[in-house]
PDB file of C-alpha atoms in Angstrom:
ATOM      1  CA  UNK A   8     -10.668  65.494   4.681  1.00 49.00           C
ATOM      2  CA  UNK A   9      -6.846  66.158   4.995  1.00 50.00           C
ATOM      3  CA  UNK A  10      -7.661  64.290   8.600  1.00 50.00           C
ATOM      4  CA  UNK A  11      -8.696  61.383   7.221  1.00 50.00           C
ATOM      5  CA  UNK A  12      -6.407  60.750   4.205  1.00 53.00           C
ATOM      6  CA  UNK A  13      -3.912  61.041   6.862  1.00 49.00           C
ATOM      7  CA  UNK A  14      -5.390  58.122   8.971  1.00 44.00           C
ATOM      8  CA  UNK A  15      -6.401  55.981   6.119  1.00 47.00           C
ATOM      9  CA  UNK A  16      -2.399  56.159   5.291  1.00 46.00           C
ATOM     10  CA  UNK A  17      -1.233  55.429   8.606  1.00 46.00           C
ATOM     11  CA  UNK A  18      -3.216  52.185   9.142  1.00 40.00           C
ATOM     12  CA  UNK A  19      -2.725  51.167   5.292  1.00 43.00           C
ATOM     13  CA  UNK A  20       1.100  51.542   5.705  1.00 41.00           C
ATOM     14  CA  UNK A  21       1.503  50.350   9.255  1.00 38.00           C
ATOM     15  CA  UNK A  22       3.939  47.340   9.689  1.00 38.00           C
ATOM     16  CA  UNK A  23       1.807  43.899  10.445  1.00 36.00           C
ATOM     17  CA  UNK A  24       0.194  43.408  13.431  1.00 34.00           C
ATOM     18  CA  UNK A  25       1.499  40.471  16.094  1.00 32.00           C
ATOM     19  CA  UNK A  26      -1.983  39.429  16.975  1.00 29.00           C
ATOM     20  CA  UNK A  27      -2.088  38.243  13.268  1.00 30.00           C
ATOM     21  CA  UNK A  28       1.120  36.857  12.823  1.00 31.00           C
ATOM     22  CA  UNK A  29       0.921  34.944  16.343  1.00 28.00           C
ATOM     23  CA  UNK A  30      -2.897  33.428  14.930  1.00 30.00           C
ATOM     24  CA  UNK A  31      -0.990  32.690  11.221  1.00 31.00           C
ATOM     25  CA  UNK A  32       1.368  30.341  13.536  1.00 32.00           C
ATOM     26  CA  UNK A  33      -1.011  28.934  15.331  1.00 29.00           C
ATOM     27  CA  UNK A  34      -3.055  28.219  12.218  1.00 30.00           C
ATOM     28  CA  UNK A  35       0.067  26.733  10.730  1.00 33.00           C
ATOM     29  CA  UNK A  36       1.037  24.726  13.743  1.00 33.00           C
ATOM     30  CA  UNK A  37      -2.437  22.940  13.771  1.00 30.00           C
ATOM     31  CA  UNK A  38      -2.767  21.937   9.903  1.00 32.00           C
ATOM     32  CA  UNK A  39       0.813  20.109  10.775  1.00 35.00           C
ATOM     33  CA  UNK A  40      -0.331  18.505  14.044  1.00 34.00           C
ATOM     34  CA  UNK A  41      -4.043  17.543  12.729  1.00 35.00           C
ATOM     35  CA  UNK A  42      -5.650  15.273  10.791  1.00 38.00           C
ATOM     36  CA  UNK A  43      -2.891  14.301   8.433  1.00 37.00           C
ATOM     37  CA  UNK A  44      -2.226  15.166   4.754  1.00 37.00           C
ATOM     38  CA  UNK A  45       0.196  12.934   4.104  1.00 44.00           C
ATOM     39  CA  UNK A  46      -0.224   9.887   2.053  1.00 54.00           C
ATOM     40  CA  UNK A  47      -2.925   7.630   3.202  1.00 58.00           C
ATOM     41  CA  UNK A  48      -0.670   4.592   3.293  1.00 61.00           C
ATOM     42  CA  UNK A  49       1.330   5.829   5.902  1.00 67.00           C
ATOM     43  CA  UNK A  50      -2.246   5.785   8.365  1.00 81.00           C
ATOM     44  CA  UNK A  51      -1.300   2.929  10.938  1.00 84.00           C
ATOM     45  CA  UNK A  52       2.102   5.063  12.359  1.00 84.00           C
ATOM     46  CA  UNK A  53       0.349   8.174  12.595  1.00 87.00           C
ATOM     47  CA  UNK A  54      -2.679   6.393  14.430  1.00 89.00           C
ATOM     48  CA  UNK A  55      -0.169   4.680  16.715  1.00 89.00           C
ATOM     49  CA  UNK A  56       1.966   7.955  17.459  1.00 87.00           C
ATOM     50  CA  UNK A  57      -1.897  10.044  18.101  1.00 87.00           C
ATOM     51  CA  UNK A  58      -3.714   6.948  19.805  1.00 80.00           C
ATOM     52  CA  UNK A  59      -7.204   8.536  19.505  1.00 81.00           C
ATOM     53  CA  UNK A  60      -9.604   7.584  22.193  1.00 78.00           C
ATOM     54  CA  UNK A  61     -11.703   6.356  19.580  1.00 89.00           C
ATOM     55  CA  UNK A  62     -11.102   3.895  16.764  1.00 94.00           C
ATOM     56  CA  UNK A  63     -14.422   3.433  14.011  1.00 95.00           C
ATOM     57  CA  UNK A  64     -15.188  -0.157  13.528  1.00 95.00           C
ATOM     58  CA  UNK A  65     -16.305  -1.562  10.412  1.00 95.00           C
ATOM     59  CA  UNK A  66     -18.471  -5.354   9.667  1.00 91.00           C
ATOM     60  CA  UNK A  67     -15.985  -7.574   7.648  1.00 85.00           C
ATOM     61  CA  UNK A  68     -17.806  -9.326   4.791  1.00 77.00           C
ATOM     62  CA  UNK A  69     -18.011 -12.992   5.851  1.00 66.00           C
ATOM     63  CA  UNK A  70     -16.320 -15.206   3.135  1.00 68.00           C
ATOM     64  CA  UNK A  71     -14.065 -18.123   2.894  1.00 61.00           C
ATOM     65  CA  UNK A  72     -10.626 -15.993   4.278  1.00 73.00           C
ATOM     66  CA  UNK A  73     -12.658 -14.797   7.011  1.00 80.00           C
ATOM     67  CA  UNK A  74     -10.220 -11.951   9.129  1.00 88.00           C
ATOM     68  CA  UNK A  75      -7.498 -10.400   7.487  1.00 93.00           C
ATOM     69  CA  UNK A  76      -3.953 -11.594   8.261  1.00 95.00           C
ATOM     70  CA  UNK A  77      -1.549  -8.549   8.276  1.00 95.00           C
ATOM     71  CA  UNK A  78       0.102  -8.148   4.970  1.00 95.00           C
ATOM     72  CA  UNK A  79      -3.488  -9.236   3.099  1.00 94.00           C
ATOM     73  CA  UNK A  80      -5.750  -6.268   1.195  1.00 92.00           C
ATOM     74  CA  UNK A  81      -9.126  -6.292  -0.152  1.00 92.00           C
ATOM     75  CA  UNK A  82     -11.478  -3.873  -1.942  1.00 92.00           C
ATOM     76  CA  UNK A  83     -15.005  -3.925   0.158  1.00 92.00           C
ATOM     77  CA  UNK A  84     -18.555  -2.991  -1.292  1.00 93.00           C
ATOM     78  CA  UNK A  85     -19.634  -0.865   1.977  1.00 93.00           C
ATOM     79  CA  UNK A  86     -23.402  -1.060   2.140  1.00 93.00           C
ATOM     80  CA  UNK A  87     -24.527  -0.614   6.129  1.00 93.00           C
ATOM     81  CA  UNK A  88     -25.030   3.240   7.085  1.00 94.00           C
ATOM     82  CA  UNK A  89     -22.986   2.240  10.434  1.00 94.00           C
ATOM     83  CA  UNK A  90     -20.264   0.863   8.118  1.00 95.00           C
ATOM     84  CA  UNK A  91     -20.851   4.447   6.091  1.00 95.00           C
ATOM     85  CA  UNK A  92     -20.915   6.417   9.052  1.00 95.00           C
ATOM     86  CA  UNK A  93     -17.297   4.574  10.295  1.00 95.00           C
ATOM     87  CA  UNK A  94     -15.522   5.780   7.248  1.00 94.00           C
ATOM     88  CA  UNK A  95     -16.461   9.288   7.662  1.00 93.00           C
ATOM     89  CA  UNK A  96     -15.545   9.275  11.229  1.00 92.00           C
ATOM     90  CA  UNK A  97     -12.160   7.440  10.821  1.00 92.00           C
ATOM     91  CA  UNK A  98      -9.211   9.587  11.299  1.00 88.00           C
ATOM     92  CA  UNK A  99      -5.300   8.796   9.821  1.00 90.00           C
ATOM     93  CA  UNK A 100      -7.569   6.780   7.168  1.00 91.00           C
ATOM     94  CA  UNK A 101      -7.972   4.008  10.024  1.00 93.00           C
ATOM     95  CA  UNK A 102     -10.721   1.628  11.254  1.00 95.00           C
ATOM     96  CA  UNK A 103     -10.992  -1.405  13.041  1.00 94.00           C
ATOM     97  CA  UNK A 104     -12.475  -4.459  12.185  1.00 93.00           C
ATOM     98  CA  UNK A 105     -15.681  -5.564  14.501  1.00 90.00           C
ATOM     99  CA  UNK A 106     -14.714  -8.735  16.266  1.00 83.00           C
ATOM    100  CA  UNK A 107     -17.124 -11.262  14.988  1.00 74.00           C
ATOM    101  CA  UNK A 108     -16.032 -14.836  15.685  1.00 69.00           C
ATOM    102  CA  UNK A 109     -14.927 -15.806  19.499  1.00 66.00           C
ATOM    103  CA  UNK A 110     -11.813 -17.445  17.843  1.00 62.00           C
ATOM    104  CA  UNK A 111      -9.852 -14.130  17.810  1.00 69.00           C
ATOM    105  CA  UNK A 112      -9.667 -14.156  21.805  1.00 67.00           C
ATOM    106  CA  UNK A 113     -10.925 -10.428  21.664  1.00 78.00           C
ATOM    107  CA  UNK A 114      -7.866  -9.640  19.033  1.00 90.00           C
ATOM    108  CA  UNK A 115      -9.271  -7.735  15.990  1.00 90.00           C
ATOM    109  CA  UNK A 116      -7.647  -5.889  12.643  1.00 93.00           C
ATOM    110  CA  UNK A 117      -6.590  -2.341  11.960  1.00 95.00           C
ATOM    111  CA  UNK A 118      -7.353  -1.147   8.362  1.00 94.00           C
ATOM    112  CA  UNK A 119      -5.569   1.174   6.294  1.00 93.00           C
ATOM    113  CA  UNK A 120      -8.373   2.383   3.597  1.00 93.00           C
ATOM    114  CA  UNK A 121      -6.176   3.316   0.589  1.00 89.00           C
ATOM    115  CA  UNK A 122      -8.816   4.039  -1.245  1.00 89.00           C
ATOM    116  CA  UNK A 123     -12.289   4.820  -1.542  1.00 91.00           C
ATOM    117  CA  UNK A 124     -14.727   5.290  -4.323  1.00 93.00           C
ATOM    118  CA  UNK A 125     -18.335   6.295  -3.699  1.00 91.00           C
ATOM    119  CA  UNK A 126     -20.983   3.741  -5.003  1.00 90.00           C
ATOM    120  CA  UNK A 127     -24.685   4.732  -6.491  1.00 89.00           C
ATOM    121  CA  UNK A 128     -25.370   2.421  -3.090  1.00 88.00           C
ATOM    122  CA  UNK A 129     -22.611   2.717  -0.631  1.00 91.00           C
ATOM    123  CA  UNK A 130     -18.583   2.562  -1.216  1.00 94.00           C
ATOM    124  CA  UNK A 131     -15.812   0.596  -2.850  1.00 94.00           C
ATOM    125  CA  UNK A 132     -12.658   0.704  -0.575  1.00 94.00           C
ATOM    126  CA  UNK A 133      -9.414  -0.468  -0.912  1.00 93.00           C
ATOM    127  CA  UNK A 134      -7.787  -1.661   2.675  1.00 93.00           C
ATOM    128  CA  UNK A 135      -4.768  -3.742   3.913  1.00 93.00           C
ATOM    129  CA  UNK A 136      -4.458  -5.157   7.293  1.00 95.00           C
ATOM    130  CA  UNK A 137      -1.206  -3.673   8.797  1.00 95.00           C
ATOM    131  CA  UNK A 138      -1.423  -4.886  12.394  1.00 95.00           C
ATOM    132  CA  UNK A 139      -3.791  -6.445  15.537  1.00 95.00           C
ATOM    133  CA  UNK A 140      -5.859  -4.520  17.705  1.00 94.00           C
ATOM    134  CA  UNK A 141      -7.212  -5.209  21.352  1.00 93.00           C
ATOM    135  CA  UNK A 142     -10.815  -3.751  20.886  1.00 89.00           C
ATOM    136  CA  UNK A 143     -12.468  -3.006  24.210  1.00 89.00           C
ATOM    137  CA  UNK A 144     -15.159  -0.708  25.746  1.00 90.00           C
ATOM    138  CA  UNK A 145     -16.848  -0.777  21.681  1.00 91.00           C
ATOM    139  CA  UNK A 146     -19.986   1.164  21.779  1.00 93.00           C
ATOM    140  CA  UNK A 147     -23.096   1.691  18.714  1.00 93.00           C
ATOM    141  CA  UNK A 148     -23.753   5.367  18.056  1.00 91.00           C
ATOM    142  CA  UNK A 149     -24.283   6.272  14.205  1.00 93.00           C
ATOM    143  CA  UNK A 150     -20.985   3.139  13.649  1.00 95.00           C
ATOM    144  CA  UNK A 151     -19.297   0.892  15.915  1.00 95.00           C
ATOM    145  CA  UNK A 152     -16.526   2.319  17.845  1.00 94.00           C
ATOM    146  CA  UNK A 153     -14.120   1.047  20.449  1.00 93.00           C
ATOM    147  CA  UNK A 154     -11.378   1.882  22.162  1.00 93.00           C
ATOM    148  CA  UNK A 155      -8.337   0.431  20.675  1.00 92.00           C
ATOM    149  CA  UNK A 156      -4.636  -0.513  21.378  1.00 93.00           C
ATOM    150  CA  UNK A 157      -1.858  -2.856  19.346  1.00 94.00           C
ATOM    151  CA  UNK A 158      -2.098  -6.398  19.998  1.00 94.00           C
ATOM    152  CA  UNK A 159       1.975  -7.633  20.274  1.00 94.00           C
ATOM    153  CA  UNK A 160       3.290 -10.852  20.692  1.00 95.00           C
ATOM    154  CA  UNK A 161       5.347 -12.285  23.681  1.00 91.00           C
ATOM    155  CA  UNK A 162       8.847 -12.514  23.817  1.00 85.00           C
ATOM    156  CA  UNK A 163       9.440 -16.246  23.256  1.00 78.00           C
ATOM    157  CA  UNK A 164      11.048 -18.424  25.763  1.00 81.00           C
ATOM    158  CA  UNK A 165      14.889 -18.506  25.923  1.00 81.00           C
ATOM    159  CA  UNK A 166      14.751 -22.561  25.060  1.00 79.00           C
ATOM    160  CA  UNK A 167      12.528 -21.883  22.335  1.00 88.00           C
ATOM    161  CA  UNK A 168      14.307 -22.810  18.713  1.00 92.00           C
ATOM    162  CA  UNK A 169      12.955 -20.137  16.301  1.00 93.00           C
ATOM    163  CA  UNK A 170      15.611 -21.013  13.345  1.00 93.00           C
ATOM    164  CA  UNK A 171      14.228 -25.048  13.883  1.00 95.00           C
ATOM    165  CA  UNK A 172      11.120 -24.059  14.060  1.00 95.00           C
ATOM    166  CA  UNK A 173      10.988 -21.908  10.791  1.00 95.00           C
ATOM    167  CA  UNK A 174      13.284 -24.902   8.945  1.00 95.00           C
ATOM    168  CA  UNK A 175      10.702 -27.246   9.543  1.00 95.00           C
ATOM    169  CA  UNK A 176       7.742 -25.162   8.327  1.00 94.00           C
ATOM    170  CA  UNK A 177       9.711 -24.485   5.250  1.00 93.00           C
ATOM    171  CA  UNK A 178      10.187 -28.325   5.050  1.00 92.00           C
ATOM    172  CA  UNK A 179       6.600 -28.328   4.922  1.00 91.00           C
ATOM    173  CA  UNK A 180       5.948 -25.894   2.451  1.00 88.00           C
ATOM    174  CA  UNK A 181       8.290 -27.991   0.281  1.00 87.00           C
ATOM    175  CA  UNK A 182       6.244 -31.201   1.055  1.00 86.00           C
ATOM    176  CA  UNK A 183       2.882 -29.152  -0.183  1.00 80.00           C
ATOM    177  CA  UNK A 184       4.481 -27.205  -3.563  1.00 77.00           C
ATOM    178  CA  UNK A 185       5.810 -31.501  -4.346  1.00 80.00           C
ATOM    179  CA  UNK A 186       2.154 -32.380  -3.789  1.00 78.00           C
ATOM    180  CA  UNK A 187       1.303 -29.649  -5.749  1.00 72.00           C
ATOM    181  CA  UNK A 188       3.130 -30.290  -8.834  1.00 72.00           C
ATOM    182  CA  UNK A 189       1.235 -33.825  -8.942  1.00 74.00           C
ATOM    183  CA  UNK A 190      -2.052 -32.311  -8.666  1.00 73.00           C
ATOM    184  CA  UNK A 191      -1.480 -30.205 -11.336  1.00 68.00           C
ATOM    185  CA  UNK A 192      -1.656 -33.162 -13.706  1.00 65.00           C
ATOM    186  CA  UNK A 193      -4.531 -34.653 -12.090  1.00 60.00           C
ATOM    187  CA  UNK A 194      -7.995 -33.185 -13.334  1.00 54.00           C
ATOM    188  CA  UNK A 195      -9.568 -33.339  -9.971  1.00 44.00           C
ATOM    189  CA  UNK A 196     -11.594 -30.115  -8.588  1.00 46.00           C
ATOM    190  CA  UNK A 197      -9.488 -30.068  -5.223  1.00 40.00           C
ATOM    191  CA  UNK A 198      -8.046 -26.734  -3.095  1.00 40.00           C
ATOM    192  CA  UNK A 199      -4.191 -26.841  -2.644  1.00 39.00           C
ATOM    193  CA  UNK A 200      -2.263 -24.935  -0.099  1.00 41.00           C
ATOM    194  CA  UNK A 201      -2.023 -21.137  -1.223  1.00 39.00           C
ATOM    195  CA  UNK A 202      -4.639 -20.906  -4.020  1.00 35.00           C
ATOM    196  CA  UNK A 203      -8.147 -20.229  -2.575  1.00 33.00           C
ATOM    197  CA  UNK A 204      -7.141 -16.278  -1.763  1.00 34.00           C
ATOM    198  CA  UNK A 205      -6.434 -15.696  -5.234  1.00 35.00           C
ATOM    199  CA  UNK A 206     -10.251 -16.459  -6.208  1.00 35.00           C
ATOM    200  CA  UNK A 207     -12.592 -16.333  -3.471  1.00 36.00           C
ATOM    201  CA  UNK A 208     -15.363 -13.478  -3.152  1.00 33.00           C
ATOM    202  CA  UNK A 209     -17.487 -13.416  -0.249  1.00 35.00           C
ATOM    203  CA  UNK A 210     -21.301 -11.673   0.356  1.00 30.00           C
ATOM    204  CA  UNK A 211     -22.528 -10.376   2.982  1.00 30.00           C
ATOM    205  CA  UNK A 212     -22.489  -6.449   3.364  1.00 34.00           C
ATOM    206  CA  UNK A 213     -20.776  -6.352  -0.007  1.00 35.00           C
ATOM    207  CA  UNK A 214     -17.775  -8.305  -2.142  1.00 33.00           C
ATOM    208  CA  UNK A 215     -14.969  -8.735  -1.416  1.00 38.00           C
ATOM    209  CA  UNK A 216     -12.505  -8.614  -4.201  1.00 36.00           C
ATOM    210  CA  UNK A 217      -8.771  -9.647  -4.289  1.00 39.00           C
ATOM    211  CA  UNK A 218      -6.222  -6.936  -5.252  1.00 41.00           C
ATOM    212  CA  UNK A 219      -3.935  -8.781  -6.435  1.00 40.00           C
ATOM    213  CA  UNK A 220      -0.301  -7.392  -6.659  1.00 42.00           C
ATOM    214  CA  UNK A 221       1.432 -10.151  -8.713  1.00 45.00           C
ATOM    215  CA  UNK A 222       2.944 -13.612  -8.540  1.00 49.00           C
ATOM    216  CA  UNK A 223       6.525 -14.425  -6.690  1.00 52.00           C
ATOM    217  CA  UNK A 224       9.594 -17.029  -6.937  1.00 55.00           C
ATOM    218  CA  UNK A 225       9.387 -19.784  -4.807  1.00 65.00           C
ATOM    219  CA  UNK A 226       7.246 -22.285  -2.844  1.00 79.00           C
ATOM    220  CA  UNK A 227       4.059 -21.348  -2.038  1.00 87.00           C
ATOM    221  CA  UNK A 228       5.244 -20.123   1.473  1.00 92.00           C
ATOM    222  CA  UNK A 229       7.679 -17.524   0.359  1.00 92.00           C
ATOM    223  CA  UNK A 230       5.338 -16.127  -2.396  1.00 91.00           C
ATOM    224  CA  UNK A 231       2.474 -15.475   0.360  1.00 94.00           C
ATOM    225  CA  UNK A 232       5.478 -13.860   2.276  1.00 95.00           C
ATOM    226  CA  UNK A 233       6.665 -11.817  -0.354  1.00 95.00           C
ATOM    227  CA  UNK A 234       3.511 -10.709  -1.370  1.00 95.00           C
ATOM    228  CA  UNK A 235       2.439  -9.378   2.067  1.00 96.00           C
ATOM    229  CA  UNK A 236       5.259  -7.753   2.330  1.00 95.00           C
ATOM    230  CA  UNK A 237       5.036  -5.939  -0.477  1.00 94.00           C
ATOM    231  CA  UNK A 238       1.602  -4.538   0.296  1.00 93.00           C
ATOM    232  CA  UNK A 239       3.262  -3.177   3.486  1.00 94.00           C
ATOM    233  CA  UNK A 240       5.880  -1.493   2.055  1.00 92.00           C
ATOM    234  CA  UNK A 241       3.749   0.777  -0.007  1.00 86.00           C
ATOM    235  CA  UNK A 242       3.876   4.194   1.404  1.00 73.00           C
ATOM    236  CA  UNK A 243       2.485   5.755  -1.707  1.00 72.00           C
ATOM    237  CA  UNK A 244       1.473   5.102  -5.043  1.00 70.00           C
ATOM    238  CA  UNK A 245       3.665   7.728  -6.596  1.00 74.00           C
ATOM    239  CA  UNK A 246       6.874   6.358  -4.575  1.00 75.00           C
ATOM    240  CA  UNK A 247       8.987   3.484  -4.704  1.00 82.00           C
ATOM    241  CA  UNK A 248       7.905   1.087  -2.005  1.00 85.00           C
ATOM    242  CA  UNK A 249       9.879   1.550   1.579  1.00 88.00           C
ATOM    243  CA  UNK A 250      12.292  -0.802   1.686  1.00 92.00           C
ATOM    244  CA  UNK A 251      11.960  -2.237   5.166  1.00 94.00           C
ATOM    245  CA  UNK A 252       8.844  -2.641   7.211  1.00 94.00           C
ATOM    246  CA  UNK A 253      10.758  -0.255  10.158  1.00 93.00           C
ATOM    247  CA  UNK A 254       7.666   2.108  10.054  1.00 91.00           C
ATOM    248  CA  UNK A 255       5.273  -0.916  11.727  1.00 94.00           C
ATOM    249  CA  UNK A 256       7.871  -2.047  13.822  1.00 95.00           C
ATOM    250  CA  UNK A 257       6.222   0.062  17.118  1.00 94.00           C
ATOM    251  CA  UNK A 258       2.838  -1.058  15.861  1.00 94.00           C
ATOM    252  CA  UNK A 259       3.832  -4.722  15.695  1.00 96.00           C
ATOM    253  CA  UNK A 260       5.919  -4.281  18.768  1.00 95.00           C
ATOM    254  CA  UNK A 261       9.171  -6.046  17.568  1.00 95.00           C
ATOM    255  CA  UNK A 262      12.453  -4.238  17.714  1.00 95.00           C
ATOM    256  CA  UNK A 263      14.176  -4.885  14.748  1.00 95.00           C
ATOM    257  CA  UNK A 264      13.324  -6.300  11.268  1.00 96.00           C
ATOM    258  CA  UNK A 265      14.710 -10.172  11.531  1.00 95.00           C
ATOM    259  CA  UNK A 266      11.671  -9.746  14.289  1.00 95.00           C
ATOM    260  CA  UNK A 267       8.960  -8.009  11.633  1.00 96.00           C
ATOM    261  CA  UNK A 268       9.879 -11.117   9.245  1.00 96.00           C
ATOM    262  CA  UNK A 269       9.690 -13.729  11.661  1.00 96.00           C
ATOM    263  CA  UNK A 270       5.890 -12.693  12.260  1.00 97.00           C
ATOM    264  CA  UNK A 271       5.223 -11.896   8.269  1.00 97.00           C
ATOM    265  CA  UNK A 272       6.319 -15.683   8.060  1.00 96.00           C
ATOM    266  CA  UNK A 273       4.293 -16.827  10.744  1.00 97.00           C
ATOM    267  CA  UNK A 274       1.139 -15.120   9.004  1.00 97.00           C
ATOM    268  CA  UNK A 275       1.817 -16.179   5.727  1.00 96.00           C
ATOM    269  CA  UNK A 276       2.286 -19.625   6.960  1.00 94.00           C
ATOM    270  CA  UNK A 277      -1.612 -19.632   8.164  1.00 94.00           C
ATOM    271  CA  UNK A 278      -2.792 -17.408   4.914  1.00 92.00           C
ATOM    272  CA  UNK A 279      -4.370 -21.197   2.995  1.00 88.00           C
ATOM    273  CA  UNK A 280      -6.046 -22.075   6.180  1.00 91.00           C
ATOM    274  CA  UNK A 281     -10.029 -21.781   6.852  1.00 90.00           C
ATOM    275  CA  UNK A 282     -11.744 -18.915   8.233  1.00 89.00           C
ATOM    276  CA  UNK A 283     -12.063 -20.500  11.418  1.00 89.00           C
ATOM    277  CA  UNK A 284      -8.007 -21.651  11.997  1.00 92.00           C
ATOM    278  CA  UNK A 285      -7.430 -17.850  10.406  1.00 92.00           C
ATOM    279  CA  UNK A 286      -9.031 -16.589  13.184  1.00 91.00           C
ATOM    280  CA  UNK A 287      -7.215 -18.746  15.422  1.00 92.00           C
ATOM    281  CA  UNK A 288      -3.793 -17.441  13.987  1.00 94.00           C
ATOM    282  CA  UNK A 289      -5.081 -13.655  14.059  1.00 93.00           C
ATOM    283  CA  UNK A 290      -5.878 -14.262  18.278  1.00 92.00           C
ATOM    284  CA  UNK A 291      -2.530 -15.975  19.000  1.00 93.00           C
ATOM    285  CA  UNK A 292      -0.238 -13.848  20.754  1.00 94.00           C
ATOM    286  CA  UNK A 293       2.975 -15.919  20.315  1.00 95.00           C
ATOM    287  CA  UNK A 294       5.439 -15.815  17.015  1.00 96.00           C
ATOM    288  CA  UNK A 295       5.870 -19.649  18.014  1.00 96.00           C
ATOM    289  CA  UNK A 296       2.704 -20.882  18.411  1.00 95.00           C
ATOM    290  CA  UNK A 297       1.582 -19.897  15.501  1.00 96.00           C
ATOM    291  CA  UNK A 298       4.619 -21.131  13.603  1.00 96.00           C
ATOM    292  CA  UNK A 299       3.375 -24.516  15.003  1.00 96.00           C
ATOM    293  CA  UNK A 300      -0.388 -24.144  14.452  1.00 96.00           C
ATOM    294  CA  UNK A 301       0.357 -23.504  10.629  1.00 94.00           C
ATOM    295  CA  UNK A 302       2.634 -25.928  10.203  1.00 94.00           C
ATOM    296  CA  UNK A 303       0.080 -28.162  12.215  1.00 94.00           C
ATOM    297  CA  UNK A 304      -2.716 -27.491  10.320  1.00 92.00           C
ATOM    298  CA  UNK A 305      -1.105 -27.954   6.626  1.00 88.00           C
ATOM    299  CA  UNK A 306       0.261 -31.519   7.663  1.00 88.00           C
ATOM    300  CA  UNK A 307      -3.278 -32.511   8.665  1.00 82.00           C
TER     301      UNK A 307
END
């Protein structure tokens, strides 16, 4: 007996063991390196700075918007168990949109899901379009899958006139926000520049249903601008929004932010247009070209 008490006070008293310590690192180490607990919203940098052979794909309801331009959120009704089966399989609360139109040139969405509320039938998510994806090699299991890197822009040519180019389409806007005013007194059911994304609601898989984060000074141009922009800066709905858009800078591929709001213009610019010219702007891989093609489009 005297044996055993002795024993039992040994190993009770005995200092702890390496073996455990070196497996509490470890265990430590991976919960920081894994699947991320931070906030949601900040999704799109830790997908970039992982690049997961895999990225879930998910059916975009078709309505009158069509893709999502980066900047834009929607909530979704998810119905389709592939659709289902993508969100559970998603990691850094990312997924891909499936290309659907041959307009995009192969160039597809990446999805931050904010939020997402299970449905008697399916899910309600909240997601905002934070950059363009090359989707390649996608494959059908239990979802659509693909493998996935950023879509960047070009550099633009050195005899290229950005500053003209941006003067002009904010000549534009002016033009349309003129035309505007008129309308306004005119009882005639027509769609001006700016307005259908405030009230459209597509189905096809589900709804889709504007967020809508609030109204902006300014023409029509810089309100779409401003209001992109703040969806991107939210990094958390208990912060204050980030006050640059420096953490999609790598994902967007520009190096500084004059750069990031050059391209949030360019989108914005094409955010009125039809499905089919949204598309368009989504597969164009030049800041310029699409400058033109929106400015293009709202003189026609």
């Amino acid at each position: 007996v005297l044996w055993m008490m002795a024993l039992w006070i040994a190993f009770s008293h005995r200092p702890e063991q390496p073996v455990r310590r070196a497996c509490e690192a470890r265990a430590a180490d991976c919960s920081a390196s894994s699947n991320p607990a931070p906030s949601a919203f900040m999704g799109a940098s830790l997908w970039l700075k992982a690049q997961p052979l895999s990225l879930p794909l998910i059916h975009l309801p078709v309505d009158a918007c069509g893709v999502l331009l980066p900047g834009e959120s929607r909530r979704i009704l998810i119905e389709r168990e592939d659709d289902l089966a993508a969100l559970n399989e998603m990691q850094f609360a990312c997924v891909g949109v499936l290309p659907s139109t041959p307009h995009c040139a192969g160039v597809s969405t990446l999805l931050n899901v904010r939020e997402t509320r299970r449905q008697e039938v399916g899910a309600l998510i909240e997601v905002v379009s934070v950059g363009r994806i090359h989707a390649s090699q996608i494959e059908h299991d239990r979802c659509f899958t693909a493998h996935a890197r950023p879509a960047f822009d070009g550099r633009a040519e050195p005899d290229i006139d950005i500053r003209k180019l941006v003067a002009e389409l904010r000549s534009t806007a002016e033009q349309h926000d003129t035309i505007r005013r008129k309308l306004r007194s005119t009882p005639l059911p027509v769609r001006i520049p700016g307005s259908f994304l405030s009230d459209e609601v597509g189905t096809l898989s589900g709804m889709v249903v504007p967020t809508g984060r609030g109204t902006h000074p300014g023409s029509w141009l810089e309100q779409e601008c401003a209001r992109m922009r703040e969806e991107l800066c939210v990094t958390d709905l208990d912060a204050a929004p980030a006050a640059s858009l420096e953490r999609l800078h790598a994902l967007w591929g520009v190096p500084d932010e004059e750069s990031a709001e050059l391209l949030l213009l360019s989108f914005a610019a094409c955010a009125s247009l039809t499905a089919t010219q949204r598309a368009l702007a989504c597969g164009t891989l030049d800041t310029a070209e699409r400058l033109r093609y929106g400015r293009r489009c709202l003189l026609e």
